[in-house]
Amino acid sequence: MTAHAFDHAPMANCPFMPVFGPPAIMFERGRGTELWDSEGKRYLDFLAGIAVVSLGHSNPAVAEAVGDQLDQLLHVSNFFANPVATEAAVKINDLLLDATGHRGQIFFTNSGAESNECAIKLARKHGGRGRHTIVSALGSFHGRTLATLAATGQPAKHEPFAPMPEGFRHVAWGDLDAMRQAVDGSVAAVLIEPVLGEGGVHPATSEYLQGIRELCDETGALMMVDEIQTGFARTGRWFGFEHAGVSPDVVTLAKAMGNGMPVGACWARADVAAVFQPGDHGSTYSGTAIATAAVNAVIDEMQRIDAPAVASRQGRRIVDALRSVPGVVDIRGRGLMLGVELADGIDAKAVYVDLLDRGLIVNAVTPTTLRLVPPITVTDAEIDEAVALIIASLAAYGAGS
Ligand SMILES: *Cc1c(COP(=O)(O)O)cnc(C)c1O
């Protein structure tokens, strides 16, 4: 059993608010898929900061861009423009023009929750008075701010913070009939993940996303896709919705967008974005040069290595290697966003802790599911090493016996 990083101090002496539980390990250094803790032990990181460090730890291209930017300009405020954010905005608008067929505009944020906050405000302004409801899925995750928590389809997470902001409705994930019943004339938008991430790595079917698109077209509600975890090549396409061949009105981004720099964005089709007027929304750090320098480097580097193709190839390598392993009953997901469903009686949390001891970082996203979201730059040898560790761990937990 791994000791937690503040083992030698009572929790009261921990400098952090106790919202995350005792941190397991103190990490000091990373390179590519590898991390080293404060005792010098090496780990393979198949969590990548929860699908954030998609180009690997200390990616040289990102580090160089951010380092150079430190000497140029960090921040100027939104009364003024800076060339770095402008370049990043054009790049993202171009990627989404390719993916959706629509010209659009973006607002830069500092996190995923803020990207969804922007989308929710945009949907309310677009819907107008009396049309402000946001419909999302049970089991979804959209963030921790009050509005994004209200959109998150996990009632247990709402309960301690009641009253929640009003205007949010939840329906069973993947159930188009339930969605049809929920989307009436009071609905401003549907907010949906193309692969349910925190909810256990469940990909939406094409029919589901296409059905939501049709429903939104019929009712005038916006189709808003939360690509915070799936975006930027993770699923084998630049954006998760592309697998279904649908074209959303609003797309929210963060996580891999900065490869660890805290940055996100809300994109909307130009005619939707046009409902915002000066003063409607803002953020001190929106489009700050130091964060958007990382975004430019991430996009350039992902294009250079053809990250979507690499993610789908390496994802297949993992699926092929784990599919028939004793203790694994199912492996689902897209590209390098994978959920490994364990056999009855194997506790995913225990396997997660055991794998940490063996030097592999994954995460138990549900009591029965391990989530694998390694850097897209993960090598064949690293995949083989991780698979061997998972096989050994499952064998130790009685799989196949
Ligand atoms: C991580 C995540 C968020 C929240 O992003 P933060 O940066 O933690 O605010 C929202 N939606 C999805 C799908 C996510 O995976």
PDB file of N, CA, C and O in Angstrom, residues 291-358:
ATOM      1  N   ALA A 291      -0.410  31.588 -21.593  1.00  0.00           N
ATOM      2  CA  ALA A 291      -1.179  30.347 -21.747  1.00  0.00           C
ATOM      3  C   ALA A 291      -1.414  30.025 -23.217  1.00  0.00           C
ATOM      4  O   ALA A 291      -1.338  28.862 -23.637  1.00  0.00           O
ATOM      5  N   THR A 292      -1.690  31.054 -24.019  1.00  0.00           N
ATOM      6  CA  THR A 292      -1.996  30.768 -25.421  1.00  0.00           C
ATOM      7  C   THR A 292      -0.735  30.427 -26.214  1.00  0.00           C
ATOM      8  O   THR A 292      -0.830  29.801 -27.271  1.00  0.00           O
ATOM      9  N   ALA A 293       0.442  30.789 -25.688  1.00  0.00           N
ATOM     10  CA  ALA A 293       1.688  30.326 -26.314  1.00  0.00           C
ATOM     11  C   ALA A 293       1.730  28.799 -26.270  1.00  0.00           C
ATOM     12  O   ALA A 293       2.151  28.141 -27.235  1.00  0.00           O
ATOM     13  N   ALA A 294       1.288  28.233 -25.160  1.00  0.00           N
ATOM     14  CA  ALA A 294       1.243  26.770 -25.052  1.00  0.00           C
ATOM     15  C   ALA A 294       0.230  26.190 -26.041  1.00  0.00           C
ATOM     16  O   ALA A 294       0.492  25.158 -26.671  1.00  0.00           O
ATOM     17  N   VAL A 295      -0.904  26.855 -26.200  1.00  0.00           N
ATOM     18  CA  VAL A 295      -1.938  26.359 -27.122  1.00  0.00           C
ATOM     19  C   VAL A 295      -1.390  26.286 -28.547  1.00  0.00           C
ATOM     20  O   VAL A 295      -1.574  25.279 -29.250  1.00  0.00           O
ATOM     21  N   ASN A 296      -0.708  27.335 -28.965  1.00  0.00           N
ATOM     22  CA  ASN A 296      -0.136  27.330 -30.323  1.00  0.00           C
ATOM     23  C   ASN A 296       0.839  26.173 -30.507  1.00  0.00           C
ATOM     24  O   ASN A 296       0.823  25.486 -31.531  1.00  0.00           O
ATOM     25  N   ALA A 297       1.674  25.956 -29.501  1.00  0.00           N
ATOM     26  CA  ALA A 297       2.654  24.875 -29.600  1.00  0.00           C
ATOM     27  C   ALA A 297       1.963  23.511 -29.623  1.00  0.00           C
ATOM     28  O   ALA A 297       2.366  22.609 -30.372  1.00  0.00           O
ATOM     29  N   VAL A 298       0.909  23.360 -28.811  1.00  0.00           N
ATOM     30  CA  VAL A 298       0.171  22.086 -28.770  1.00  0.00           C
ATOM     31  C   VAL A 298      -0.429  21.785 -30.142  1.00  0.00           C
ATOM     32  O   VAL A 298      -0.291  20.667 -30.670  1.00  0.00           O
ATOM     33  N   ILE A 299      -1.079  22.773 -30.731  1.00  0.00           N
ATOM     34  CA  ILE A 299      -1.741  22.526 -32.025  1.00  0.00           C
ATOM     35  C   ILE A 299      -0.700  22.232 -33.105  1.00  0.00           C
ATOM     36  O   ILE A 299      -0.844  21.277 -33.880  1.00  0.00           O
ATOM     37  N   ASP A 300       0.370  23.021 -33.147  1.00  0.00           N
ATOM     38  CA  ASP A 300       1.427  22.778 -34.150  1.00  0.00           C
ATOM     39  C   ASP A 300       2.000  21.375 -34.013  1.00  0.00           C
ATOM     40  O   ASP A 300       2.179  20.652 -34.995  1.00  0.00           O
ATOM     41  N   GLU A 301       2.287  21.005 -32.775  1.00  0.00           N
ATOM     42  CA  GLU A 301       2.918  19.709 -32.512  1.00  0.00           C
ATOM     43  C   GLU A 301       1.941  18.567 -32.822  1.00  0.00           C
ATOM     44  O   GLU A 301       2.327  17.540 -33.393  1.00  0.00           O
ATOM     45  N   MET A 302       0.670  18.735 -32.460  1.00  0.00           N
ATOM     46  CA  MET A 302      -0.322  17.689 -32.762  1.00  0.00           C
ATOM     47  C   MET A 302      -0.501  17.536 -34.264  1.00  0.00           C
ATOM     48  O   MET A 302      -0.688  16.424 -34.766  1.00  0.00           O
ATOM     49  N   GLN A 303      -0.437  18.655 -34.990  1.00  0.00           N
ATOM     50  CA  GLN A 303      -0.545  18.559 -36.453  1.00  0.00           C
ATOM     51  C   GLN A 303       0.704  17.884 -37.027  1.00  0.00           C
ATOM     52  O   GLN A 303       0.612  17.052 -37.918  1.00  0.00           O
ATOM     53  N   ARG A 304       1.860  18.237 -36.478  1.00  0.00           N
ATOM     54  CA  ARG A 304       3.122  17.687 -36.992  1.00  0.00           C
ATOM     55  C   ARG A 304       3.161  16.158 -36.856  1.00  0.00           C
ATOM     56  O   ARG A 304       3.551  15.458 -37.780  1.00  0.00           O
ATOM     57  N   ILE A 305       2.720  15.657 -35.700  1.00  0.00           N
ATOM     58  CA  ILE A 305       2.790  14.199 -35.488  1.00  0.00           C
ATOM     59  C   ILE A 305       1.510  13.486 -35.947  1.00  0.00           C
ATOM     60  O   ILE A 305       1.403  12.273 -35.831  1.00  0.00           O
ATOM     61  N   ASP A 306       0.531  14.239 -36.464  1.00  0.00           N
ATOM     62  CA  ASP A 306      -0.793  13.699 -36.793  1.00  0.00           C
ATOM     63  C   ASP A 306      -1.371  12.965 -35.571  1.00  0.00           C
ATOM     64  O   ASP A 306      -1.665  11.763 -35.600  1.00  0.00           O
ATOM     65  N   ALA A 307      -1.543  13.726 -34.496  1.00  0.00           N
ATOM     66  CA  ALA A 307      -1.962  13.162 -33.212  1.00  0.00           C
ATOM     67  C   ALA A 307      -3.248  12.333 -33.284  1.00  0.00           C
ATOM     68  O   ALA A 307      -3.331  11.288 -32.629  1.00  0.00           O
ATOM     69  N   PRO A 308      -4.262  12.751 -34.057  1.00  0.00           N
ATOM     70  CA  PRO A 308      -5.460  11.897 -34.109  1.00  0.00           C
ATOM     71  C   PRO A 308      -5.150  10.481 -34.605  1.00  0.00           C
ATOM     72  O   PRO A 308      -5.625   9.497 -34.034  1.00  0.00           O
ATOM     73  N   ALA A 309      -4.325  10.377 -35.659  1.00  0.00           N
ATOM     74  CA  ALA A 309      -3.987   9.050 -36.204  1.00  0.00           C
ATOM     75  C   ALA A 309      -3.168   8.247 -35.192  1.00  0.00           C
ATOM     76  O   ALA A 309      -3.378   7.041 -35.023  1.00  0.00           O
ATOM     77  N   VAL A 310      -2.249   8.927 -34.503  1.00  0.00           N
ATOM     78  CA  VAL A 310      -1.419   8.229 -33.513  1.00  0.00           C
ATOM     79  C   VAL A 310      -2.300   7.717 -32.369  1.00  0.00           C
ATOM     80  O   VAL A 310      -2.158   6.582 -31.905  1.00  0.00           O
ATOM     81  N   ALA A 311      -3.239   8.568 -31.922  1.00  0.00           N
ATOM     82  CA  ALA A 311      -4.119   8.165 -30.810  1.00  0.00           C
ATOM     83  C   ALA A 311      -4.939   6.947 -31.189  1.00  0.00           C
ATOM     84  O   ALA A 311      -5.107   6.023 -30.384  1.00  0.00           O
ATOM     85  N   SER A 312      -5.450   6.903 -32.426  1.00  0.00           N
ATOM     86  CA  SER A 312      -6.265   5.723 -32.748  1.00  0.00           C
ATOM     87  C   SER A 312      -5.389   4.486 -32.911  1.00  0.00           C
ATOM     88  O   SER A 312      -5.783   3.397 -32.473  1.00  0.00           O
ATOM     89  N   ARG A 313      -4.185   4.646 -33.463  1.00  0.00           N
ATOM     90  CA  ARG A 313      -3.297   3.484 -33.609  1.00  0.00           C
ATOM     91  C   ARG A 313      -2.872   2.935 -32.241  1.00  0.00           C
ATOM     92  O   ARG A 313      -2.958   1.730 -31.978  1.00  0.00           O
ATOM     93  N   GLN A 314      -2.439   3.822 -31.349  1.00  0.00           N
ATOM     94  CA  GLN A 314      -1.967   3.366 -30.035  1.00  0.00           C
ATOM     95  C   GLN A 314      -3.131   2.850 -29.172  1.00  0.00           C
ATOM     96  O   GLN A 314      -2.950   1.960 -28.351  1.00  0.00           O
ATOM     97  N   GLY A 315      -4.310   3.442 -29.366  1.00  0.00           N
ATOM     98  CA  GLY A 315      -5.492   2.938 -28.660  1.00  0.00           C
ATOM     99  C   GLY A 315      -5.783   1.495 -29.053  1.00  0.00           C
ATOM    100  O   GLY A 315      -6.053   0.643 -28.206  1.00  0.00           O
ATOM    101  N   ARG A 316      -5.671   1.233 -30.364  1.00  0.00           N
ATOM    102  CA  ARG A 316      -5.906  -0.142 -30.847  1.00  0.00           C
ATOM    103  C   ARG A 316      -4.891  -1.110 -30.256  1.00  0.00           C
ATOM    104  O   ARG A 316      -5.217  -2.246 -29.921  1.00  0.00           O
ATOM    105  N   ARG A 317      -3.648  -0.646 -30.123  1.00  0.00           N
ATOM    106  CA  ARG A 317      -2.604  -1.515 -29.569  1.00  0.00           C
ATOM    107  C   ARG A 317      -2.973  -1.919 -28.130  1.00  0.00           C
ATOM    108  O   ARG A 317      -2.812  -3.080 -27.739  1.00  0.00           O
ATOM    109  N   ILE A 318      -3.483  -0.963 -27.356  1.00  0.00           N
ATOM    110  CA  ILE A 318      -3.869  -1.272 -25.972  1.00  0.00           C
ATOM    111  C   ILE A 318      -5.068  -2.210 -25.945  1.00  0.00           C
ATOM    112  O   ILE A 318      -5.085  -3.213 -25.212  1.00  0.00           O
ATOM    113  N   VAL A 319      -6.070  -1.905 -26.767  1.00  0.00           N
ATOM    114  CA  VAL A 319      -7.284  -2.740 -26.789  1.00  0.00           C
ATOM    115  C   VAL A 319      -6.928  -4.168 -27.184  1.00  0.00           C
ATOM    116  O   VAL A 319      -7.362  -5.131 -26.534  1.00  0.00           O
ATOM    117  N   ASP A 320      -6.119  -4.320 -28.240  1.00  0.00           N
ATOM    118  CA  ASP A 320      -5.748  -5.670 -28.696  1.00  0.00           C
ATOM    119  C   ASP A 320      -5.011  -6.440 -27.602  1.00  0.00           C
ATOM    120  O   ASP A 320      -5.222  -7.637 -27.430  1.00  0.00           O
ATOM    121  N   ALA A 321      -4.155  -5.728 -26.854  1.00  0.00           N
ATOM    122  CA  ALA A 321      -3.347  -6.408 -25.836  1.00  0.00           C
ATOM    123  C   ALA A 321      -4.165  -6.783 -24.605  1.00  0.00           C
ATOM    124  O   ALA A 321      -3.865  -7.772 -23.937  1.00  0.00           O
ATOM    125  N   LEU A 322      -5.196  -5.993 -24.290  1.00  0.00           N
ATOM    126  CA  LEU A 322      -5.928  -6.238 -23.038  1.00  0.00           C
ATOM    127  C   LEU A 322      -7.217  -7.028 -23.223  1.00  0.00           C
ATOM    128  O   LEU A 322      -7.779  -7.534 -22.253  1.00  0.00           O
ATOM    129  N   ARG A 323      -7.667  -7.137 -24.483  1.00  0.00           N
ATOM    130  CA  ARG A 323      -9.002  -7.679 -24.714  1.00  0.00           C
ATOM    131  C   ARG A 323      -9.227  -9.055 -24.088  1.00  0.00           C
ATOM    132  O   ARG A 323     -10.235  -9.298 -23.446  1.00  0.00           O
ATOM    133  N   SER A 324      -8.257  -9.930 -24.269  1.00  0.00           N
ATOM    134  CA  SER A 324      -8.505 -11.300 -23.794  1.00  0.00           C
ATOM    135  C   SER A 324      -7.759 -11.618 -22.494  1.00  0.00           C
ATOM    136  O   SER A 324      -7.515 -12.779 -22.175  1.00  0.00           O
ATOM    137  N   VAL A 325      -7.414 -10.592 -21.755  1.00  0.00           N
ATOM    138  CA  VAL A 325      -6.689 -10.793 -20.499  1.00  0.00           C
ATOM    139  C   VAL A 325      -7.665 -11.239 -19.403  1.00  0.00           C
ATOM    140  O   VAL A 325      -8.743 -10.668 -19.272  1.00  0.00           O
ATOM    141  N   PRO A 326      -7.309 -12.293 -18.623  1.00  0.00           N
ATOM    142  CA  PRO A 326      -8.195 -12.714 -17.535  1.00  0.00           C
ATOM    143  C   PRO A 326      -8.438 -11.548 -16.566  1.00  0.00           C
ATOM    144  O   PRO A 326      -7.496 -10.845 -16.196  1.00  0.00           O
ATOM    145  N   GLY A 327      -9.707 -11.353 -16.225  1.00  0.00           N
ATOM    146  CA  GLY A 327     -10.049 -10.264 -15.315  1.00  0.00           C
ATOM    147  C   GLY A 327     -10.612  -9.049 -16.030  1.00  0.00           C
ATOM    148  O   GLY A 327     -11.219  -8.188 -15.419  1.00  0.00           O
ATOM    149  N   VAL A 328     -10.398  -9.003 -17.361  1.00  0.00           N
ATOM    150  CA  VAL A 328     -10.964  -7.898 -18.153  1.00  0.00           C
ATOM    151  C   VAL A 328     -12.204  -8.428 -18.873  1.00  0.00           C
ATOM    152  O   VAL A 328     -12.108  -9.367 -19.655  1.00  0.00           O
ATOM    153  N   VAL A 329     -13.379  -7.847 -18.591  1.00  0.00           N
ATOM    154  CA  VAL A 329     -14.590  -8.332 -19.245  1.00  0.00           C
ATOM    155  C   VAL A 329     -14.984  -7.471 -20.437  1.00  0.00           C
ATOM    156  O   VAL A 329     -15.721  -7.896 -21.308  1.00  0.00           O
ATOM    157  N   ASP A 330     -14.484  -6.226 -20.461  1.00  0.00           N
ATOM    158  CA  ASP A 330     -14.837  -5.332 -21.567  1.00  0.00           C
ATOM    159  C   ASP A 330     -13.804  -4.226 -21.619  1.00  0.00           C
ATOM    160  O   ASP A 330     -13.224  -3.864 -20.601  1.00  0.00           O
ATOM    161  N   ILE A 331     -13.542  -3.745 -22.811  1.00  0.00           N
ATOM    162  CA  ILE A 331     -12.701  -2.563 -22.932  1.00  0.00           C
ATOM    163  C   ILE A 331     -13.367  -1.659 -23.955  1.00  0.00           C
ATOM    164  O   ILE A 331     -13.667  -2.076 -25.063  1.00  0.00           O
ATOM    165  N   ARG A 332     -13.715  -0.457 -23.513  1.00  0.00           N
ATOM    166  CA  ARG A 332     -14.499   0.429 -24.380  1.00  0.00           C
ATOM    167  C   ARG A 332     -13.842   1.796 -24.426  1.00  0.00           C
ATOM    168  O   ARG A 332     -12.945   2.099 -23.645  1.00  0.00           O
ATOM    169  N   GLY A 333     -14.313   2.602 -25.345  1.00  0.00           N
ATOM    170  CA  GLY A 333     -13.781   3.949 -25.484  1.00  0.00           C
ATOM    171  C   GLY A 333     -13.432   4.221 -26.917  1.00  0.00           C
ATOM    172  O   GLY A 333     -13.849   3.492 -27.824  1.00  0.00           O
ATOM    173  N   ARG A 334     -12.690   5.290 -27.131  1.00  0.00           N
ATOM    174  CA  ARG A 334     -12.250   5.647 -28.481  1.00  0.00           C
ATOM    175  C   ARG A 334     -10.830   6.148 -28.403  1.00  0.00           C
ATOM    176  O   ARG A 334     -10.492   6.912 -27.496  1.00  0.00           O
ATOM    177  N   GLY A 335     -10.019   5.749 -29.365  1.00  0.00           N
ATOM    178  CA  GLY A 335      -8.639   6.221 -29.415  1.00  0.00           C
ATOM    179  C   GLY A 335      -7.930   5.897 -28.115  1.00  0.00           C
ATOM    180  O   GLY A 335      -7.958   4.758 -27.639  1.00  0.00           O
ATOM    181  N   LEU A 336      -7.324   6.914 -27.516  1.00  0.00           N
ATOM    182  CA  LEU A 336      -6.599   6.711 -26.253  1.00  0.00           C
ATOM    183  C   LEU A 336      -7.419   7.179 -25.063  1.00  0.00           C
ATOM    184  O   LEU A 336      -6.867   7.680 -24.080  1.00  0.00           O
ATOM    185  N   MET A 337      -8.728   7.041 -25.150  1.00  0.00           N
ATOM    186  CA  MET A 337      -9.602   7.285 -23.994  1.00  0.00           C
ATOM    187  C   MET A 337     -10.349   5.984 -23.752  1.00  0.00           C
ATOM    188  O   MET A 337     -11.346   5.687 -24.400  1.00  0.00           O
ATOM    189  N   LEU A 338      -9.805   5.171 -22.819  1.00  0.00           N
ATOM    190  CA  LEU A 338     -10.270   3.798 -22.688  1.00  0.00           C
ATOM    191  C   LEU A 338     -10.756   3.492 -21.275  1.00  0.00           C
ATOM    192  O   LEU A 338     -10.163   3.944 -20.287  1.00  0.00           O
ATOM    193  N   GLY A 339     -11.815   2.711 -21.190  1.00  0.00           N
ATOM    194  CA  GLY A 339     -12.316   2.208 -19.927  1.00  0.00           C
ATOM    195  C   GLY A 339     -12.163   0.697 -19.912  1.00  0.00           C
ATOM    196  O   GLY A 339     -12.640   0.017 -20.822  1.00  0.00           O
ATOM    197  N   VAL A 340     -11.455   0.185 -18.919  1.00  0.00           N
ATOM    198  CA  VAL A 340     -11.235  -1.259 -18.808  1.00  0.00           C
ATOM    199  C   VAL A 340     -12.169  -1.776 -17.715  1.00  0.00           C
ATOM    200  O   VAL A 340     -11.993  -1.463 -16.540  1.00  0.00           O
ATOM    201  N   GLU A 341     -13.181  -2.541 -18.146  1.00  0.00           N
ATOM    202  CA  GLU A 341     -14.185  -3.050 -17.211  1.00  0.00           C
ATOM    203  C   GLU A 341     -13.668  -4.364 -16.619  1.00  0.00           C
ATOM    204  O   GLU A 341     -13.322  -5.288 -17.345  1.00  0.00           O
ATOM    205  N   LEU A 342     -13.615  -4.422 -15.278  1.00  0.00           N
ATOM    206  CA  LEU A 342     -13.027  -5.588 -14.598  1.00  0.00           C
ATOM    207  C   LEU A 342     -14.095  -6.605 -14.232  1.00  0.00           C
ATOM    208  O   LEU A 342     -15.264  -6.263 -14.052  1.00  0.00           O
ATOM    209  N   ALA A 343     -13.674  -7.853 -14.125  1.00  0.00           N
ATOM    210  CA  ALA A 343     -14.593  -8.944 -13.792  1.00  0.00           C
ATOM    211  C   ALA A 343     -15.173  -8.742 -12.390  1.00  0.00           C
ATOM    212  O   ALA A 343     -14.567  -8.070 -11.547  1.00  0.00           O
ATOM    213  N   ASP A 344     -16.337  -9.325 -12.200  1.00  0.00           N
ATOM    214  CA  ASP A 344     -17.013  -9.300 -10.897  1.00  0.00           C
ATOM    215  C   ASP A 344     -16.051  -9.651  -9.776  1.00  0.00           C
ATOM    216  O   ASP A 344     -15.294 -10.613  -9.889  1.00  0.00           O
ATOM    217  N   GLY A 345     -16.081  -8.903  -8.718  1.00  0.00           N
ATOM    218  CA  GLY A 345     -15.266  -9.238  -7.565  1.00  0.00           C
ATOM    219  C   GLY A 345     -13.889  -8.596  -7.567  1.00  0.00           C
ATOM    220  O   GLY A 345     -13.163  -8.682  -6.588  1.00  0.00           O
ATOM    221  N   ILE A 346     -13.504  -7.975  -8.689  1.00  0.00           N
ATOM    222  CA  ILE A 346     -12.220  -7.251  -8.695  1.00  0.00           C
ATOM    223  C   ILE A 346     -12.518  -5.767  -8.491  1.00  0.00           C
ATOM    224  O   ILE A 346     -13.254  -5.156  -9.266  1.00  0.00           O
ATOM    225  N   ASP A 347     -11.941  -5.221  -7.432  1.00  0.00           N
ATOM    226  CA  ASP A 347     -12.196  -3.839  -7.060  1.00  0.00           C
ATOM    227  C   ASP A 347     -11.214  -2.922  -7.798  1.00  0.00           C
ATOM    228  O   ASP A 347     -10.001  -3.010  -7.595  1.00  0.00           O
ATOM    229  N   ALA A 348     -11.754  -2.049  -8.651  1.00  0.00           N
ATOM    230  CA  ALA A 348     -10.888  -1.191  -9.472  1.00  0.00           C
ATOM    231  C   ALA A 348      -9.989  -0.306  -8.605  1.00  0.00           C
ATOM    232  O   ALA A 348      -8.835  -0.048  -8.960  1.00  0.00           O
ATOM    233  N   LYS A 349     -10.513   0.128  -7.471  1.00  0.00           N
ATOM    234  CA  LYS A 349      -9.721   0.989  -6.585  1.00  0.00           C
ATOM    235  C   LYS A 349      -8.497   0.233  -6.041  1.00  0.00           C
ATOM    236  O   LYS A 349      -7.397   0.782  -5.984  1.00  0.00           O
ATOM    237  N   ALA A 350      -8.711  -1.035  -5.691  1.00  0.00           N
ATOM    238  CA  ALA A 350      -7.594  -1.844  -5.182  1.00  0.00           C
ATOM    239  C   ALA A 350      -6.554  -2.068  -6.275  1.00  0.00           C
ATOM    240  O   ALA A 350      -5.346  -2.037  -6.017  1.00  0.00           O
ATOM    241  N   VAL A 351      -7.021  -2.296  -7.498  1.00  0.00           N
ATOM    242  CA  VAL A 351      -6.092  -2.493  -8.612  1.00  0.00           C
ATOM    243  C   VAL A 351      -5.320  -1.209  -8.882  1.00  0.00           C
ATOM    244  O   VAL A 351      -4.107  -1.228  -9.128  1.00  0.00           O
ATOM    245  N   TYR A 352      -6.017  -0.088  -8.795  1.00  0.00           N
ATOM    246  CA  TYR A 352      -5.350   1.215  -8.982  1.00  0.00           C
ATOM    247  C   TYR A 352      -4.211   1.389  -7.970  1.00  0.00           C
ATOM    248  O   TYR A 352      -3.093   1.778  -8.335  1.00  0.00           O
ATOM    249  N   VAL A 353      -4.485   1.080  -6.707  1.00  0.00           N
ATOM    250  CA  VAL A 353      -3.465   1.238  -5.656  1.00  0.00           C
ATOM    251  C   VAL A 353      -2.310   0.268  -5.883  1.00  0.00           C
ATOM    252  O   VAL A 353      -1.135   0.631  -5.780  1.00  0.00           O
ATOM    253  N   ASP A 354      -2.645  -0.969  -6.260  1.00  0.00           N
ATOM    254  CA  ASP A 354      -1.610  -1.969  -6.527  1.00  0.00           C
ATOM    255  C   ASP A 354      -0.740  -1.550  -7.715  1.00  0.00           C
ATOM    256  O   ASP A 354       0.484  -1.707  -7.701  1.00  0.00           O
ATOM    257  N   LEU A 355      -1.380  -0.998  -8.750  1.00  0.00           N
ATOM    258  CA  LEU A 355      -0.621  -0.560  -9.932  1.00  0.00           C
ATOM    259  C   LEU A 355       0.307   0.601  -9.593  1.00  0.00           C
ATOM    260  O   LEU A 355       1.420   0.688 -10.119  1.00  0.00           O
ATOM    261  N   LEU A 356      -0.139   1.485  -8.699  1.00  0.00           N
ATOM    262  CA  LEU A 356       0.742   2.566  -8.248  1.00  0.00           C
ATOM    263  C   LEU A 356       2.011   1.985  -7.641  1.00  0.00           C
ATOM    264  O   LEU A 356       3.121   2.434  -7.924  1.00  0.00           O
ATOM    265  N   ASP A 357       1.830   0.976  -6.798  1.00  0.00           N
ATOM    266  CA  ASP A 357       2.986   0.308  -6.191  1.00  0.00           C
ATOM    267  C   ASP A 357       3.911  -0.285  -7.245  1.00  0.00           C
ATOM    268  O   ASP A 357       5.129  -0.265  -7.100  1.00  0.00           O
ATOM    269  N   ARG A 358       3.301  -0.804  -8.312  1.00  0.00           N
ATOM    270  CA  ARG A 358       4.098  -1.413  -9.395  1.00  0.00           C
ATOM    271  C   ARG A 358       4.668  -0.362 -10.340  1.00  0.00           C
ATOM    272  O   ARG A 358       5.392  -0.691 -11.271  1.00  0.00           O
TER     273      ARG A 358
END
